[in-house]
C-alpha positions as a Markdown table, in Angstrom:
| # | Residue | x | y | z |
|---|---|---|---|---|
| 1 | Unk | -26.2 | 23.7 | 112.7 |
| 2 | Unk | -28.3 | 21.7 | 115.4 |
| 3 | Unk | -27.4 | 18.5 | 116.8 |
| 4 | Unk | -30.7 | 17.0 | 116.7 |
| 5 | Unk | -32.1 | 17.4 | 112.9 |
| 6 | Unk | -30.8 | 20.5 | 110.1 |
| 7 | Unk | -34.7 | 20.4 | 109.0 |
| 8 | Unk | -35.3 | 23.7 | 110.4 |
| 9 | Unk | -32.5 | 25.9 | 109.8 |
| 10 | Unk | -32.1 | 24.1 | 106.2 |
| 11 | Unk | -35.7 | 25.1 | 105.6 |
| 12 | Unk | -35.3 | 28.9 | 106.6 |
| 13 | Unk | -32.3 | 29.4 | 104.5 |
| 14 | Unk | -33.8 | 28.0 | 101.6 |
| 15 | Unk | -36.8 | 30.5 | 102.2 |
| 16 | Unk | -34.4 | 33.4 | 102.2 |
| 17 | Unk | -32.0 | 32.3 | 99.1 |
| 18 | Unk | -35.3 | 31.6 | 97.0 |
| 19 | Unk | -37.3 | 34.7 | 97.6 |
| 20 | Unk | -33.8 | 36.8 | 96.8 |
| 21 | Unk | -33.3 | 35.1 | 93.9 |
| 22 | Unk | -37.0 | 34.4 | 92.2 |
| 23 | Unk | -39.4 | 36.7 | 91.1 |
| 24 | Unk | -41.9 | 35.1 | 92.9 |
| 25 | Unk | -43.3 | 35.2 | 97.0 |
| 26 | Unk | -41.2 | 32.6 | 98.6 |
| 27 | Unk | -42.8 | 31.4 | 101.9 |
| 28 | Unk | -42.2 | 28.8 | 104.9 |
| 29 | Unk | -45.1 | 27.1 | 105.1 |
| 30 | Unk | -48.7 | 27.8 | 102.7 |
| 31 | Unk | -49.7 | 31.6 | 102.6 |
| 32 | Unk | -53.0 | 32.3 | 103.8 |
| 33 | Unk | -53.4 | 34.7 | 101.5 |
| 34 | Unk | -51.0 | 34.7 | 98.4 |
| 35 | Unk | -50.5 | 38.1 | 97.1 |
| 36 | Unk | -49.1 | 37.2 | 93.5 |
| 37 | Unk | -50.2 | 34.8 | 91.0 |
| 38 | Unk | -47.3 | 32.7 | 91.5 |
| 39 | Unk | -46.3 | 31.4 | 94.6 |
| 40 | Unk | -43.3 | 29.0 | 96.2 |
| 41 | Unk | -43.6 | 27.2 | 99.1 |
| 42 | Unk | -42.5 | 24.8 | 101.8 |
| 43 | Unk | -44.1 | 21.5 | 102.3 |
| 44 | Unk | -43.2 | 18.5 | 104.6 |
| 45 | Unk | -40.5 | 16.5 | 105.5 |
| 46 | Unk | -41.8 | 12.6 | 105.1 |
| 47 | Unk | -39.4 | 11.1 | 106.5 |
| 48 | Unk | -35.9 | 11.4 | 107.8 |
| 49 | Unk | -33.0 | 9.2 | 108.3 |
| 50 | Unk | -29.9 | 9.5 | 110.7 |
| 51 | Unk | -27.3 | 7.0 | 110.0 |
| 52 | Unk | -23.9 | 6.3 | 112.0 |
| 53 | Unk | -20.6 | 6.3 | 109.7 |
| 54 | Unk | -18.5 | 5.4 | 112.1 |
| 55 | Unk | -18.0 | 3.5 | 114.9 |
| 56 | Unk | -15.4 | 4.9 | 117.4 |
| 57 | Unk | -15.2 | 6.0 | 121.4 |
| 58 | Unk | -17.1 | 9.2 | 122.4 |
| 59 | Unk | -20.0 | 11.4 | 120.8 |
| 60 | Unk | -20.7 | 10.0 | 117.1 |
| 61 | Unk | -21.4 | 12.3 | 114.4 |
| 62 | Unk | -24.3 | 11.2 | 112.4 |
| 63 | Unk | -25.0 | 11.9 | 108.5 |
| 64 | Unk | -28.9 | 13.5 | 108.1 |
| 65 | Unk | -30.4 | 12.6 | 104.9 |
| 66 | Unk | -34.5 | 13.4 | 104.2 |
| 67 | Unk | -36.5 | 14.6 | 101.2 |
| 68 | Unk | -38.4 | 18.0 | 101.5 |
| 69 | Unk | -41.5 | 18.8 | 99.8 |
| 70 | Unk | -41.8 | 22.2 | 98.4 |
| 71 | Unk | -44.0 | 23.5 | 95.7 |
| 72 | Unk | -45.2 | 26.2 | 93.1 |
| 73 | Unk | -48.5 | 27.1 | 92.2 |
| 74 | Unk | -49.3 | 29.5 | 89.1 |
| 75 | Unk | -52.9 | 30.8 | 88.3 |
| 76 | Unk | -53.2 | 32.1 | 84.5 |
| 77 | Unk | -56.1 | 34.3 | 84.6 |
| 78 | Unk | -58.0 | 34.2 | 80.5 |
| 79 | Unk | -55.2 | 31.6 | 79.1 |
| 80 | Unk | -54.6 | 28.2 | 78.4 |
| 81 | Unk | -53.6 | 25.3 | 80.6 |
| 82 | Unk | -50.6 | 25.6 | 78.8 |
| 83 | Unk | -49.4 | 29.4 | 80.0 |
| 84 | Unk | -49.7 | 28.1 | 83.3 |
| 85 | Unk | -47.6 | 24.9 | 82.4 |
| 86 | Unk | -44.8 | 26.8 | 81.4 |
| 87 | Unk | -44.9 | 29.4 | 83.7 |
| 88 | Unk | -44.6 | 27.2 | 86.9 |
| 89 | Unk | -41.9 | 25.1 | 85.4 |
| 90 | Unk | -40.2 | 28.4 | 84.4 |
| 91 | Unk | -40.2 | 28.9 | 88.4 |
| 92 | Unk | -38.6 | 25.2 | 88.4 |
| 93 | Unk | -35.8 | 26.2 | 86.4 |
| 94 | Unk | -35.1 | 29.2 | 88.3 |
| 95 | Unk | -35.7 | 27.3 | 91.3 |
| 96 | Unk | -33.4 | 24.0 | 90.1 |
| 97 | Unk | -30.5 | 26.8 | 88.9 |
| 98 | Unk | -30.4 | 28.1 | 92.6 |
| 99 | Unk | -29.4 | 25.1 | 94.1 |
| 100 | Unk | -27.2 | 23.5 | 91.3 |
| 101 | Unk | -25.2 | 27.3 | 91.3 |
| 102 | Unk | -24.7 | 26.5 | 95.2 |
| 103 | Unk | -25.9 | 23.0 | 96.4 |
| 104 | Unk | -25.6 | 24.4 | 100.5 |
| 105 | Unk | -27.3 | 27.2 | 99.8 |
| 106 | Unk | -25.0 | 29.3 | 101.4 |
| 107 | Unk | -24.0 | 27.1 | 104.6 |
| 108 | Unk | -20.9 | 25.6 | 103.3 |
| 109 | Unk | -18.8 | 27.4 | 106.0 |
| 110 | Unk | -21.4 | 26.3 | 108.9 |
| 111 | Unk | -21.8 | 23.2 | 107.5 |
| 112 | Unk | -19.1 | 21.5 | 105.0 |
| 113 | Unk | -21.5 | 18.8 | 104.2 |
| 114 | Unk | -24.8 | 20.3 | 103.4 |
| 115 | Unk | -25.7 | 19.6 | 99.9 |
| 116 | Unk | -29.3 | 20.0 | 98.5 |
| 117 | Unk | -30.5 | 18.4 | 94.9 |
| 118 | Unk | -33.6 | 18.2 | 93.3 |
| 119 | Unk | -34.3 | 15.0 | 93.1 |
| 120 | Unk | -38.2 | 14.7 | 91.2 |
| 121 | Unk | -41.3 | 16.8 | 90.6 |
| 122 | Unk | -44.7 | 16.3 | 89.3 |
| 123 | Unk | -46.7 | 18.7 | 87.3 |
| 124 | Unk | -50.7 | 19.0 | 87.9 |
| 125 | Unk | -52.6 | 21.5 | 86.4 |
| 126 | Unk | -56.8 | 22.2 | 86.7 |
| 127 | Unk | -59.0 | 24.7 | 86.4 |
| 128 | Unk | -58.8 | 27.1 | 89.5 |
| 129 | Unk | -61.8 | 26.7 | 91.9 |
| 130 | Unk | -62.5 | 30.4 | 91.8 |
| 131 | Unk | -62.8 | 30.0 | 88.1 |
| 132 | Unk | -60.1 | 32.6 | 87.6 |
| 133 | Unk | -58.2 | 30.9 | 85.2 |
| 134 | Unk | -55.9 | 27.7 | 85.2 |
| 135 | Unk | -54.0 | 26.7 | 88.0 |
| 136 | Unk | -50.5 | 24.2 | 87.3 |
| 137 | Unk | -48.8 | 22.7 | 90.5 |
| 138 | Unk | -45.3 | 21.3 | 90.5 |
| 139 | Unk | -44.2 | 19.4 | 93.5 |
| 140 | Unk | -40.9 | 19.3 | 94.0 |
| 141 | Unk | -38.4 | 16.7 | 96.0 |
| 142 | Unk | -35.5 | 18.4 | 97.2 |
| 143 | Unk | -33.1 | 15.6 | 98.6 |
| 144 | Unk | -31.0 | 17.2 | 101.4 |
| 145 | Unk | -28.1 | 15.0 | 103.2 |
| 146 | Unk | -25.5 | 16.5 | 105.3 |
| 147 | Unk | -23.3 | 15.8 | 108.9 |
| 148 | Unk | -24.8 | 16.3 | 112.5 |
| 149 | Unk | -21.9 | 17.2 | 115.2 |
């Protein structure tokens, strides 16, 4: 793991542990051009905190602690807002499962004290602007704390 912020390579893995185990396009940052009606994504990270544990002689090890924006947008061509409700906070359970099944996503043995959580999420659903149906937002906080060496 890097020595000067996890934000990156905690970022990429959750990509790639979300779009193999979701049935919907998992991306980085916003797609240009979404290919499915449902889509995952990466936001920002708002702010970030490294705190010093300890005190002693030498290099310090500092704990990394920051909350990552991420989100899912469904668009429910000829249904109700309600359809599109359900099916993005279906992706939020699928989404929520992941990380509770393995809070490090996978990292444990390059990083003992990686542990994700979701922390909160709003839901925000309007009509689409291409009047294609109803589009439902949920934003997700995904609290992520671990150990720089």
């Amino acid at each position: 793991m890097a020595t000067t912020s996890g934000v990156v390579t905690i970022k990429q893995r959750l990509v790639a542990v979300l779009d193999a185990a979701l049935s919907i396009d998992v991306s980085y940052a916003p797609p240009f051009n979404p290919r499915g009606q449902s889509i995952l994504f990466l936001g920002d990270v708002k702010l970030g905190r490294h705190d010093y544990p300890t005190m002693k002689a030498g290099r310090k090890a500092r704990e990394e602690s920051f909350t990552l924006a991420l989100y899912v947008e469904t668009i429910c061509p000829g249904k109700d807002s309600s359809v599109a409700e359900l099916e993005a906070l279906s992706h939020l359970e699928a989404l929520e499962n992941e990380i509770a099944n393995d809070p490090s996503i996978g990292l444990s043995g390059t990083d003992p004290t990686l542990r994700l959580q979701v922390a909160n999420f709003a839901l925000d659903t309007t009509v689409d602007e291409n009047q294609r149906g109803w589009r439902s937002r949920v934003t997700v906080q995904i609290e992520v704390a671990h150990r720089l060496s």
